[in-house]
PDB file of N, CA, C and O in Angstrom:
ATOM      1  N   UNK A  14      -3.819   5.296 -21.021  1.00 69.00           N
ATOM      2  CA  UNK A  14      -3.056   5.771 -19.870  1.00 69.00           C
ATOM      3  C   UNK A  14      -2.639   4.595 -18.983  1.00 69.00           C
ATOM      4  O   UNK A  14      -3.401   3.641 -18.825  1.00 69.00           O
ATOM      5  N   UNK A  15      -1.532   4.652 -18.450  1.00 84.00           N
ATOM      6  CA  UNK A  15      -1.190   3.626 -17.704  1.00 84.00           C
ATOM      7  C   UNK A  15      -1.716   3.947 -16.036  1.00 84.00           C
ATOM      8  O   UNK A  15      -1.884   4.948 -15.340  1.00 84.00           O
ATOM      9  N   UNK A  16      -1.864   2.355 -15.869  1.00 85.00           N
ATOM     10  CA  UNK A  16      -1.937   2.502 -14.134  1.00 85.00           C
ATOM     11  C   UNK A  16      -0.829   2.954 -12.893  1.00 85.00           C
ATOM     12  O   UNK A  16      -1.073   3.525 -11.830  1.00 85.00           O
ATOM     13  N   UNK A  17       0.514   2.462 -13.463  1.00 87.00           N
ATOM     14  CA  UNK A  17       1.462   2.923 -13.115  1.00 87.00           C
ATOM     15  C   UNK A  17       2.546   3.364 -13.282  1.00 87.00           C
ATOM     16  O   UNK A  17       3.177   3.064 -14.295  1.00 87.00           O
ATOM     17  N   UNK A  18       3.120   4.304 -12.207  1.00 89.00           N
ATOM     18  CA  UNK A  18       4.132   5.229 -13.202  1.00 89.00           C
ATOM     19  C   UNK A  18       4.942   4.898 -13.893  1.00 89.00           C
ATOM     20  O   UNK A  18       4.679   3.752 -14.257  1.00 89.00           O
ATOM     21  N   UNK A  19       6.454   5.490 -14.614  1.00 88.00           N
ATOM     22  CA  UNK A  19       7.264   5.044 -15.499  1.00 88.00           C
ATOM     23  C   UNK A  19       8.479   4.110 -14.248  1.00 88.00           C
ATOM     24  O   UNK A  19       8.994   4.504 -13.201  1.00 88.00           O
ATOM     25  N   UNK A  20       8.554   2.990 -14.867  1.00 89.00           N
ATOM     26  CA  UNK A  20       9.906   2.241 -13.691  1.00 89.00           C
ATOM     27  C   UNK A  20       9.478   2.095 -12.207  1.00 89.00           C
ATOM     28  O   UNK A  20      10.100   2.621 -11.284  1.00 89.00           O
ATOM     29  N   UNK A  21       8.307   1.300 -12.045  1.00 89.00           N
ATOM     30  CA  UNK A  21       7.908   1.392 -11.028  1.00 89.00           C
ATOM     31  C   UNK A  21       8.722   0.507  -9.846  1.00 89.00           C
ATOM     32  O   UNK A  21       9.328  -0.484 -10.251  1.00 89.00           O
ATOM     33  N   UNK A  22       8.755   0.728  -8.807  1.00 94.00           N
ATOM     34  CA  UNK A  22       9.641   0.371  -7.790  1.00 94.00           C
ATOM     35  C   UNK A  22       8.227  -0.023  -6.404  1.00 94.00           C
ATOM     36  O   UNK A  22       7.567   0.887  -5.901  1.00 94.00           O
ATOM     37  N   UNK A  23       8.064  -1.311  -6.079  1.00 96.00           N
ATOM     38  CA  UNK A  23       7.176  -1.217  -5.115  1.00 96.00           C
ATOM     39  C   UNK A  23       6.352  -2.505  -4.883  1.00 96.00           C
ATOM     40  O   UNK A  23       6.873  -3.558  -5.251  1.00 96.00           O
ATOM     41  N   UNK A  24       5.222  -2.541  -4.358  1.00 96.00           N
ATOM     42  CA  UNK A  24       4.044  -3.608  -4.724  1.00 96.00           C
ATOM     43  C   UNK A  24       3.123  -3.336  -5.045  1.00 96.00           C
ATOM     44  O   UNK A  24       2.606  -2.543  -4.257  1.00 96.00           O
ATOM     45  N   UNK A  25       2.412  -3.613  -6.028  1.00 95.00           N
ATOM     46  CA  UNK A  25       1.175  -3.297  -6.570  1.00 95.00           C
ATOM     47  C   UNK A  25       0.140  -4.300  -5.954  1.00 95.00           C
ATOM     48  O   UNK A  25       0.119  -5.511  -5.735  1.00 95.00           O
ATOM     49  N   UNK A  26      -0.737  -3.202  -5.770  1.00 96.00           N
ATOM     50  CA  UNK A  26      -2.462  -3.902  -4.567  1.00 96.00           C
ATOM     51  C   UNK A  26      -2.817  -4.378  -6.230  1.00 96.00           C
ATOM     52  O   UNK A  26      -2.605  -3.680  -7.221  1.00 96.00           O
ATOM     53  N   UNK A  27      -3.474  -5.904  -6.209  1.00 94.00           N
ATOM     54  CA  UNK A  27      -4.368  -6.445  -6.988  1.00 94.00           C
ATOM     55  C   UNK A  27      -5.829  -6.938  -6.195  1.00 94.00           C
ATOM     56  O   UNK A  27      -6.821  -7.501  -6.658  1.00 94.00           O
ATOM     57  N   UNK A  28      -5.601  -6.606  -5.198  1.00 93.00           N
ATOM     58  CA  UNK A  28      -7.265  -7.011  -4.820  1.00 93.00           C
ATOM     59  C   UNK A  28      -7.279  -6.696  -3.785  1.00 93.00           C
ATOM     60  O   UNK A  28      -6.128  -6.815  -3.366  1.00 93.00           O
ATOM     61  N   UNK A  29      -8.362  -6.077  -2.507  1.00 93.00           N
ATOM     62  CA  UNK A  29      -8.570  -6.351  -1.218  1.00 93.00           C
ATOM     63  C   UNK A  29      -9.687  -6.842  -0.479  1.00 93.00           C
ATOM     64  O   UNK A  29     -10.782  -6.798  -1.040  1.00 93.00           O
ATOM     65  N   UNK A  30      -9.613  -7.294   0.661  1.00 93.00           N
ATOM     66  CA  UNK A  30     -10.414  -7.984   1.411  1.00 93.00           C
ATOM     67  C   UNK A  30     -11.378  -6.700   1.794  1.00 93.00           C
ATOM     68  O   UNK A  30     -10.730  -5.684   2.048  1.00 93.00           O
ATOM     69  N   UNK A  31     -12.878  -6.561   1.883  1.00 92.00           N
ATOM     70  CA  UNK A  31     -13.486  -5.998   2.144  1.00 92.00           C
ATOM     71  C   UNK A  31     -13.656  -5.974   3.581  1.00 92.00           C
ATOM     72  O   UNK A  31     -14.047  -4.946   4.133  1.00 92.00           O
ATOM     73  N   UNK A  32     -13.428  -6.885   4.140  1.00 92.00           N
ATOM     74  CA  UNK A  32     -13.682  -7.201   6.150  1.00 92.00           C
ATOM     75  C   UNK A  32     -12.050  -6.067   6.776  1.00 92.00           C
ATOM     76  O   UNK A  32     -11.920  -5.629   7.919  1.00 92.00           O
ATOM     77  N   UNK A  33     -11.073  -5.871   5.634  1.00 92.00           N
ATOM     78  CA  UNK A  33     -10.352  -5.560   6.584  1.00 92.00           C
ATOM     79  C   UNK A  33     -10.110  -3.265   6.401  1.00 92.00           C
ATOM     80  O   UNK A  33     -10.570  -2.319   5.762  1.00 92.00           O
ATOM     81  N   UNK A  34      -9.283  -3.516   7.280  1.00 90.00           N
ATOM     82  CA  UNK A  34      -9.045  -1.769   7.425  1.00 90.00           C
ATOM     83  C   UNK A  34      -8.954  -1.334   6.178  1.00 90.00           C
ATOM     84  O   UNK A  34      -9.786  -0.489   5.850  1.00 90.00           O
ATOM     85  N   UNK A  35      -8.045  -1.729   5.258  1.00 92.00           N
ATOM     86  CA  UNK A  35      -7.226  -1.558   4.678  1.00 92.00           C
ATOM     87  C   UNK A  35      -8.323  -0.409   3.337  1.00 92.00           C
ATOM     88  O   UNK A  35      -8.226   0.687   2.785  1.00 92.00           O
ATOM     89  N   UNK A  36      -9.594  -1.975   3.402  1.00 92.00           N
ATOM     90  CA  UNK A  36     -10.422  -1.271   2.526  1.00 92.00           C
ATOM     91  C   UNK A  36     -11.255   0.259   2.507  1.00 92.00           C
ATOM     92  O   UNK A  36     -11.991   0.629   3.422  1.00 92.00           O
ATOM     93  N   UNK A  37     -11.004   0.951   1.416  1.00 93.00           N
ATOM     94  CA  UNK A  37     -11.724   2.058   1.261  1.00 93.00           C
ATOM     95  C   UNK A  37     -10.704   3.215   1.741  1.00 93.00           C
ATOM     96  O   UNK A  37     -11.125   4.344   1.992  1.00 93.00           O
ATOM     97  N   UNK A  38      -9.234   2.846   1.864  1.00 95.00           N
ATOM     98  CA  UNK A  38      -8.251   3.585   1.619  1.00 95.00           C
ATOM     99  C   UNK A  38      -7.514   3.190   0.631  1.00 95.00           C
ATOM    100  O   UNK A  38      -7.765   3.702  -0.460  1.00 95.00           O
ATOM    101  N   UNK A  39      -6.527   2.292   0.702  1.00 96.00           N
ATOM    102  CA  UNK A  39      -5.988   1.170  -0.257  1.00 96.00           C
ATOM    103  C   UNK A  39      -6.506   1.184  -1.438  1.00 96.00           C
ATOM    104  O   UNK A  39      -7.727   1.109  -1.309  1.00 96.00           O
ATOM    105  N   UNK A  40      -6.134   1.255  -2.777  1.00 96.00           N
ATOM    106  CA  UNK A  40      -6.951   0.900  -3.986  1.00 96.00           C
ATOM    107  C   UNK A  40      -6.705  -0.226  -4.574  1.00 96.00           C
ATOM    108  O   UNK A  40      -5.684  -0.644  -4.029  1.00 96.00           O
ATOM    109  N   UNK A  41      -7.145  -1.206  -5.624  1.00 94.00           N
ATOM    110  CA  UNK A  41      -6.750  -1.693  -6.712  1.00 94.00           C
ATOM    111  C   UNK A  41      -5.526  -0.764  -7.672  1.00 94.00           C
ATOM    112  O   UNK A  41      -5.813   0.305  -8.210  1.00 94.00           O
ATOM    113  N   UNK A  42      -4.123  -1.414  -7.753  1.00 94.00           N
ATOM    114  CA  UNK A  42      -4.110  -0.917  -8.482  1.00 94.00           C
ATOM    115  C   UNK A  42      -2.755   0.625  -7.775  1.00 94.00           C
ATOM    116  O   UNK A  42      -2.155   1.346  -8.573  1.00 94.00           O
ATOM    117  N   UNK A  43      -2.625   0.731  -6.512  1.00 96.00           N
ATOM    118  CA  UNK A  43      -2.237   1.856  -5.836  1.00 96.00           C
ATOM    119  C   UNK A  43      -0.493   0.419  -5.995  1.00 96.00           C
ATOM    120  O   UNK A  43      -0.365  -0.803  -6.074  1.00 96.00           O
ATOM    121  N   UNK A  44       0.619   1.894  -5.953  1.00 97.00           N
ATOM    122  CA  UNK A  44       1.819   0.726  -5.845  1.00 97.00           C
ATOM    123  C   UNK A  44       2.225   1.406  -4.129  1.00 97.00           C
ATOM    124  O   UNK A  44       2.363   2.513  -3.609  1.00 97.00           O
ATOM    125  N   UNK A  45       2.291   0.044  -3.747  1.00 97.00           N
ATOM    126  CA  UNK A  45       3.007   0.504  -2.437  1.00 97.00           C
ATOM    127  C   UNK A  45       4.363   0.485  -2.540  1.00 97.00           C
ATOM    128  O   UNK A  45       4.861  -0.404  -3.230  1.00 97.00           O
ATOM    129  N   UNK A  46       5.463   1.723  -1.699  1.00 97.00           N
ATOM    130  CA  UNK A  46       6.548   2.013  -2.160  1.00 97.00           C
ATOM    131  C   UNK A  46       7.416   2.479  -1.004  1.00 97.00           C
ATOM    132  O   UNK A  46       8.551   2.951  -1.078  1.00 97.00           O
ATOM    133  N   UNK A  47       6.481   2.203   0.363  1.00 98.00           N
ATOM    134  CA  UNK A  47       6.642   2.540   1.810  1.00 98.00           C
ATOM    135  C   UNK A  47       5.953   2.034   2.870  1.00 98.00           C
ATOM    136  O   UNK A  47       4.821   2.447   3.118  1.00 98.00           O
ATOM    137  N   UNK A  48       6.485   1.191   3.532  1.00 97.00           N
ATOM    138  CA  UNK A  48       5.661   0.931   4.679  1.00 97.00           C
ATOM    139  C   UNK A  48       6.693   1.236   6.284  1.00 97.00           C
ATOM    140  O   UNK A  48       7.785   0.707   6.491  1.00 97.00           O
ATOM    141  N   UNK A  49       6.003   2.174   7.211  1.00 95.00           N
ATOM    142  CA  UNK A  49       6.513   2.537   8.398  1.00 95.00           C
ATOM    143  C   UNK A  49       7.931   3.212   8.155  1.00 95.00           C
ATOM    144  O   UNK A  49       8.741   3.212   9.081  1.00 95.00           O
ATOM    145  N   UNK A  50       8.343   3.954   6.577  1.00 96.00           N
ATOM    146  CA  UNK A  50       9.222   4.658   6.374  1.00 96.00           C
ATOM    147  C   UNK A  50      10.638   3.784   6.016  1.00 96.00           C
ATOM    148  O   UNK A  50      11.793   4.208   6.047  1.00 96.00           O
ATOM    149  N   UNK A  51      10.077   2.190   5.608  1.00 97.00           N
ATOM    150  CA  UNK A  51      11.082   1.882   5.030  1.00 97.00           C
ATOM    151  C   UNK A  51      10.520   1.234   3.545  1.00 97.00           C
ATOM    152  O   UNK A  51       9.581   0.498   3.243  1.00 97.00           O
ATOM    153  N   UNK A  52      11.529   1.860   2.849  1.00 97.00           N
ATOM    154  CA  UNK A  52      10.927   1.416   1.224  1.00 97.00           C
ATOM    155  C   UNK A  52      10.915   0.077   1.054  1.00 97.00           C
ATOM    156  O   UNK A  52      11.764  -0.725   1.443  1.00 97.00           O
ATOM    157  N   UNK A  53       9.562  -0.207   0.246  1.00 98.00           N
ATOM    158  CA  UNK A  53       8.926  -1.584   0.069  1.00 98.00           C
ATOM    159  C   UNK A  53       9.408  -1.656  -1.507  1.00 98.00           C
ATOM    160  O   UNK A  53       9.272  -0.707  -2.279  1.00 98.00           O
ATOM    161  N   UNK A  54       9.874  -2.664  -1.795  1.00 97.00           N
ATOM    162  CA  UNK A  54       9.790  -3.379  -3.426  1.00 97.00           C
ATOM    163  C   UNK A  54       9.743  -4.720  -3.416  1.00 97.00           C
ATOM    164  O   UNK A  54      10.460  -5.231  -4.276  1.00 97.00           O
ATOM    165  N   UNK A  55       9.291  -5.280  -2.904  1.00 97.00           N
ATOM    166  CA  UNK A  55       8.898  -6.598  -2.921  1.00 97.00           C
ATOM    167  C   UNK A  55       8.004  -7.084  -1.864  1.00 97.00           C
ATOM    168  O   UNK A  55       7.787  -6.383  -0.876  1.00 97.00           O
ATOM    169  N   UNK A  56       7.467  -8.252  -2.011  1.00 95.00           N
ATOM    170  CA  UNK A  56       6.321  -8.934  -1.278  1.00 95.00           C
ATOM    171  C   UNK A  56       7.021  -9.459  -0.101  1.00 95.00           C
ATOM    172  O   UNK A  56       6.435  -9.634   0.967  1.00 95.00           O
ATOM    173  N   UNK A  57       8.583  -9.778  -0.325  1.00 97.00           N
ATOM    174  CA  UNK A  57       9.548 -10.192   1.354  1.00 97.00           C
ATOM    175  C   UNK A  57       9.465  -8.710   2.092  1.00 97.00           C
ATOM    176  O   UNK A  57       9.239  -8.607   3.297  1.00 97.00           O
ATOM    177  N   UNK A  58       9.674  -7.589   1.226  1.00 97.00           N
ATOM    178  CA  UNK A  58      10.195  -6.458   2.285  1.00 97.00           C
ATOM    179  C   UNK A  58       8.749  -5.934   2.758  1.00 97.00           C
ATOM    180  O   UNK A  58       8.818  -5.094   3.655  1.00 97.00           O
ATOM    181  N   UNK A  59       7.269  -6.316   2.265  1.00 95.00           N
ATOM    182  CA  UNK A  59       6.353  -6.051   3.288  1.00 95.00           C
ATOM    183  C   UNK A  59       6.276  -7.482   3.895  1.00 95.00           C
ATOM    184  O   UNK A  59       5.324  -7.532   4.674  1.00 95.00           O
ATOM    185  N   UNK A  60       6.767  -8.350   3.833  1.00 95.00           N
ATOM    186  CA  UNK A  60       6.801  -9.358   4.622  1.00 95.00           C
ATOM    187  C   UNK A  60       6.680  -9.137   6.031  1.00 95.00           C
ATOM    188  O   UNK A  60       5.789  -9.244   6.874  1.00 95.00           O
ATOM    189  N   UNK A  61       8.517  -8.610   5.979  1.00 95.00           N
ATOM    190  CA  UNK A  61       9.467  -8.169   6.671  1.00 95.00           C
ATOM    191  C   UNK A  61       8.672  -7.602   7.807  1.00 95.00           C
ATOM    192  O   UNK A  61       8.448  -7.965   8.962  1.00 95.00           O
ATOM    193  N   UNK A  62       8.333  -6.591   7.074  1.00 94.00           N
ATOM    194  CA  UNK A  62       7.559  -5.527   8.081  1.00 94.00           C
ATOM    195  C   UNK A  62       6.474  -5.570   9.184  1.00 94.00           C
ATOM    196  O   UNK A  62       6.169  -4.802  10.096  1.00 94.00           O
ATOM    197  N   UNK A  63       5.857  -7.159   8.605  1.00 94.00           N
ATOM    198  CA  UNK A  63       4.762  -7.399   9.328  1.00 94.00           C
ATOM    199  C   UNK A  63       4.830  -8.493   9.797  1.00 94.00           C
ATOM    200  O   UNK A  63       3.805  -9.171   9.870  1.00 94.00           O
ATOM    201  N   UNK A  64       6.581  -9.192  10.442  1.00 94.00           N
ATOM    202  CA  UNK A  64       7.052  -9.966  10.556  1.00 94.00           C
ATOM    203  C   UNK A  64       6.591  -9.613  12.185  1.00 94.00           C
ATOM    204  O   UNK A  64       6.898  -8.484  12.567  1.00 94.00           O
ATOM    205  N   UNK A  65       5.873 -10.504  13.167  1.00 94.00           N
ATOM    206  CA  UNK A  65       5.611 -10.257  14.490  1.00 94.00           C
ATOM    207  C   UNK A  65       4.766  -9.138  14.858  1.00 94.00           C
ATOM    208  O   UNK A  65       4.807  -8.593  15.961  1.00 94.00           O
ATOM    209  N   UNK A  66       3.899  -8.768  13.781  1.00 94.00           N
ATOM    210  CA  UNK A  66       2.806  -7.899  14.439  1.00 94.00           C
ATOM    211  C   UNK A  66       1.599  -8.737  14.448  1.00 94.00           C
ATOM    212  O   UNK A  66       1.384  -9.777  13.825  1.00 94.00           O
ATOM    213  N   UNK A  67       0.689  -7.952  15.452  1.00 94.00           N
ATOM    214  CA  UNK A  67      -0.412  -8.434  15.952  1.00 94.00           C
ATOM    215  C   UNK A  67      -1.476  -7.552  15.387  1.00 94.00           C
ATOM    216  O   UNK A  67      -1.247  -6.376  15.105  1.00 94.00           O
ATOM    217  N   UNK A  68      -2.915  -8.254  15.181  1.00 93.00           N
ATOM    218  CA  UNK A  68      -4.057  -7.021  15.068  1.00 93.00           C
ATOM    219  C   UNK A  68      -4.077  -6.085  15.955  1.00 93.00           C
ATOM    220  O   UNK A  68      -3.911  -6.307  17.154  1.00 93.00           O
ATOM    221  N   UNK A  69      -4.233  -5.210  15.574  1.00 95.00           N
ATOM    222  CA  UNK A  69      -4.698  -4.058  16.361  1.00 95.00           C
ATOM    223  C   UNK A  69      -2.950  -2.900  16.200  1.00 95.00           C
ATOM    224  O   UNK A  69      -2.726  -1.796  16.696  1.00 95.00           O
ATOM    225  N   UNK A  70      -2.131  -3.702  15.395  1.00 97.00           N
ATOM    226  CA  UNK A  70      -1.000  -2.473  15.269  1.00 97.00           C
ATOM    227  C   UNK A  70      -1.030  -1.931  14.258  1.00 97.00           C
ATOM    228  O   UNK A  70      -1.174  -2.610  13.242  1.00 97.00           O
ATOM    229  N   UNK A  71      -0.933  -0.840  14.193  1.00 97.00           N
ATOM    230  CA  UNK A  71      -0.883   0.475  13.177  1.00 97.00           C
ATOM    231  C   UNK A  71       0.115   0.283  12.217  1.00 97.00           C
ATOM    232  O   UNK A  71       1.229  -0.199  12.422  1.00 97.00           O
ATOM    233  N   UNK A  72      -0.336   0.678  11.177  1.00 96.00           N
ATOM    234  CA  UNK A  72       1.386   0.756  10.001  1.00 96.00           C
ATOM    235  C   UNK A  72       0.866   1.537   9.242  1.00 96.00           C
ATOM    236  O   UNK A  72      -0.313   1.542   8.887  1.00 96.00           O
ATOM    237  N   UNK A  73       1.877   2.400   8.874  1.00 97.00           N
ATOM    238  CA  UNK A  73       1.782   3.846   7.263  1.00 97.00           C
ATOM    239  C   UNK A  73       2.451   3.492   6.522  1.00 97.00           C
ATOM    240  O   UNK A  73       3.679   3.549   6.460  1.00 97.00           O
ATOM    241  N   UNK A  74       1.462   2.936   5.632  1.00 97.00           N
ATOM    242  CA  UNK A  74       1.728   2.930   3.790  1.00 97.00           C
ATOM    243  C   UNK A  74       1.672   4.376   3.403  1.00 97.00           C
ATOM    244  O   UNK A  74       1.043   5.383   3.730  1.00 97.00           O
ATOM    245  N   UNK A  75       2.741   3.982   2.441  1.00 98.00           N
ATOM    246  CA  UNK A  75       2.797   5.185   1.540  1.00 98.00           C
ATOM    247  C   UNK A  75       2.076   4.817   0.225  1.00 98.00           C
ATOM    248  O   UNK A  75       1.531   3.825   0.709  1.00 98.00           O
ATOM    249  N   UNK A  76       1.703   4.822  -0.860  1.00 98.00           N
ATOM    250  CA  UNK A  76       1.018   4.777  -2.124  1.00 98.00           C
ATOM    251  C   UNK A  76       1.127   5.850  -3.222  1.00 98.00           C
ATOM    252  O   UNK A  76       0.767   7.027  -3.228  1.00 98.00           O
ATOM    253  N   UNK A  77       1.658   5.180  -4.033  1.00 97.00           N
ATOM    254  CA  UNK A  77       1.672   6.100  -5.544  1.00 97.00           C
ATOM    255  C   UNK A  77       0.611   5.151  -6.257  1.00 97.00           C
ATOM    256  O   UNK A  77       0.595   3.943  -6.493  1.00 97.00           O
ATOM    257  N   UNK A  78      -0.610   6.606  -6.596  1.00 96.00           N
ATOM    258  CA  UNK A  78      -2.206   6.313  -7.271  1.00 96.00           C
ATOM    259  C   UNK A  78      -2.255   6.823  -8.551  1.00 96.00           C
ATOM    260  O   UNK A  78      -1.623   7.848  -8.806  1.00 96.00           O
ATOM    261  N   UNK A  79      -2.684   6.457  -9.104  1.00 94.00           N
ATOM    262  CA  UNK A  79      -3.122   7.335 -10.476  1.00 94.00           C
ATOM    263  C   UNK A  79      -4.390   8.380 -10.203  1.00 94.00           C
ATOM    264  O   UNK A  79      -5.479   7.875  -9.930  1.00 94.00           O
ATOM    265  N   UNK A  80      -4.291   9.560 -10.259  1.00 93.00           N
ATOM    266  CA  UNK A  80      -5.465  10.294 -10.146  1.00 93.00           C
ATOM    267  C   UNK A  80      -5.610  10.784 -11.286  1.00 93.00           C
ATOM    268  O   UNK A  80      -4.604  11.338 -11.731  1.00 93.00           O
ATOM    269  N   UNK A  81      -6.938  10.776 -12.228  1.00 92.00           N
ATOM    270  CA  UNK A  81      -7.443  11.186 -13.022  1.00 92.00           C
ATOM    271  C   UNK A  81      -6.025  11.607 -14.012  1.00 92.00           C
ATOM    272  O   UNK A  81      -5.814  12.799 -14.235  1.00 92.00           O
ATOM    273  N   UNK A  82      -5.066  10.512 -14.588  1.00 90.00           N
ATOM    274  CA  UNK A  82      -4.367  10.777 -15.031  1.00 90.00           C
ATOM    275  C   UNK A  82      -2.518  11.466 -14.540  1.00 90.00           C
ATOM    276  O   UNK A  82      -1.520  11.639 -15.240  1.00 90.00           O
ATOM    277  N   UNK A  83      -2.745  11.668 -13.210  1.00 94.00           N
ATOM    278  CA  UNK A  83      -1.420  12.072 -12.213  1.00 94.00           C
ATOM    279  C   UNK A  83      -1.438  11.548 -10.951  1.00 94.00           C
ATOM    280  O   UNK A  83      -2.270  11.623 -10.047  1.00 94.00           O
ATOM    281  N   UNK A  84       0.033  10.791 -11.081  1.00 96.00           N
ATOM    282  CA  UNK A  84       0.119  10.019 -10.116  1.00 96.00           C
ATOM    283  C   UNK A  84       0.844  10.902  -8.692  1.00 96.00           C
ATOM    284  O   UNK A  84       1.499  11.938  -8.575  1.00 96.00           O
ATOM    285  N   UNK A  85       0.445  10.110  -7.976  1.00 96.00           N
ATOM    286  CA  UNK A  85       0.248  11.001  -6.627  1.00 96.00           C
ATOM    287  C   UNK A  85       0.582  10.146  -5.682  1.00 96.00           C
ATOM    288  O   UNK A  85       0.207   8.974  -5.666  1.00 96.00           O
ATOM    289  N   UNK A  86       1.536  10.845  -4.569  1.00 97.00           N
ATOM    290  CA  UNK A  86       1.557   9.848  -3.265  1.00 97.00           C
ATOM    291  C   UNK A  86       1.022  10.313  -2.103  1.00 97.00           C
ATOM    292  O   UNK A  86       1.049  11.498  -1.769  1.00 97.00           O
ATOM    293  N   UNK A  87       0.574   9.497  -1.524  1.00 98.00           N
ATOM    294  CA  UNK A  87      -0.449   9.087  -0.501  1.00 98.00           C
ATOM    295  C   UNK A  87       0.084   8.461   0.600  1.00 98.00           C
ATOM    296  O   UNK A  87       1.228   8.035   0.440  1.00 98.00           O
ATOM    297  N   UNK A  88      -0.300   8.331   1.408  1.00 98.00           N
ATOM    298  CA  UNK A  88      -0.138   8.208   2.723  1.00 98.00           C
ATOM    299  C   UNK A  88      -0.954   7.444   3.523  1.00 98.00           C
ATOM    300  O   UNK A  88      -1.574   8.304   4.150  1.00 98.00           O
ATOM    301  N   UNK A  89      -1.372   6.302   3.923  1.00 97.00           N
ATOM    302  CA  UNK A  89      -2.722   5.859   4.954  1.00 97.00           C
ATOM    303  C   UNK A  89      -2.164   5.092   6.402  1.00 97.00           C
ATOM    304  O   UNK A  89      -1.410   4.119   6.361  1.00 97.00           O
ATOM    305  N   UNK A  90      -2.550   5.559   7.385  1.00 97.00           N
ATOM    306  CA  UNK A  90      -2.576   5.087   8.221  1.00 97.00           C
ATOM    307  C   UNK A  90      -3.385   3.268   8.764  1.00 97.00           C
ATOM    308  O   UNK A  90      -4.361   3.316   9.512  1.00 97.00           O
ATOM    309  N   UNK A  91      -2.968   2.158   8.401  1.00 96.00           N
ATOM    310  CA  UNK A  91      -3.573   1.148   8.175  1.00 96.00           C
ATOM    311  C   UNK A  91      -3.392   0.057  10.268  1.00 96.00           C
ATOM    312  O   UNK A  91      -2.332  -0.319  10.769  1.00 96.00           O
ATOM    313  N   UNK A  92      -4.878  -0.105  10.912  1.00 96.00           N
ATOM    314  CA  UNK A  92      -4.768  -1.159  11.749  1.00 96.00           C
ATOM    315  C   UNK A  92      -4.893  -2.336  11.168  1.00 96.00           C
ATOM    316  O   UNK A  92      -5.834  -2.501  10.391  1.00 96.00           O
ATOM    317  N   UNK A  93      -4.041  -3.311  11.405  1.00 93.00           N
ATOM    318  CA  UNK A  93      -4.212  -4.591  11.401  1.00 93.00           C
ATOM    319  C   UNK A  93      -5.482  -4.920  11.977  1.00 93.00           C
ATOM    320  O   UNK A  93      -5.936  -4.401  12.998  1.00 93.00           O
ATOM    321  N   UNK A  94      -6.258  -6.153  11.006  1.00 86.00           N
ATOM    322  CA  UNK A  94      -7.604  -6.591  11.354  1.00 86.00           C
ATOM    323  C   UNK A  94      -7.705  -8.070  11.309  1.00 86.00           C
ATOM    324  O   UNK A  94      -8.771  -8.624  11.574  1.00 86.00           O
TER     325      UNK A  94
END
């Protein structure tokens, strides 16, 4: 089974920092495909996004996961840490 869907469009999480928010929502492996409601496909367009923010500001990822075989989108509310 694959990790991600067919023609994927987005960024794929390969690892996270355990100290920050992100962890224990975020997966290995989750493609991000939205951040603050503008579509992400590249590592510039979440750049972009987090171009002049500070800790402590909020941003909603969106995430397409593989669940037990069906992929699914998700939603997390993430503070900068």
């Amino acid at each position: 089974p694959s990790l991600l869907p067919p023609d994927p469009v987005g960024v794929v999480v390969i690892g996270l920092d355990e100290s920050r928010d992100a962890f224990g929502k975020i997966e290995t492996y989750d493609l991000i495909t939205h951040m603050n409601g503008i579509q992400i496909s590249s590592i510039a367009d979440l750049a972009a996004q987090l171009e002049g923010a500070e800790f402590g500001d909020e941003h909603v990822l969106t995430v397409i996961r593989n669940v037990d075989g069906t992929f699914t989108t998700l939603q997390f509310t993430i503070t900068l840490s």
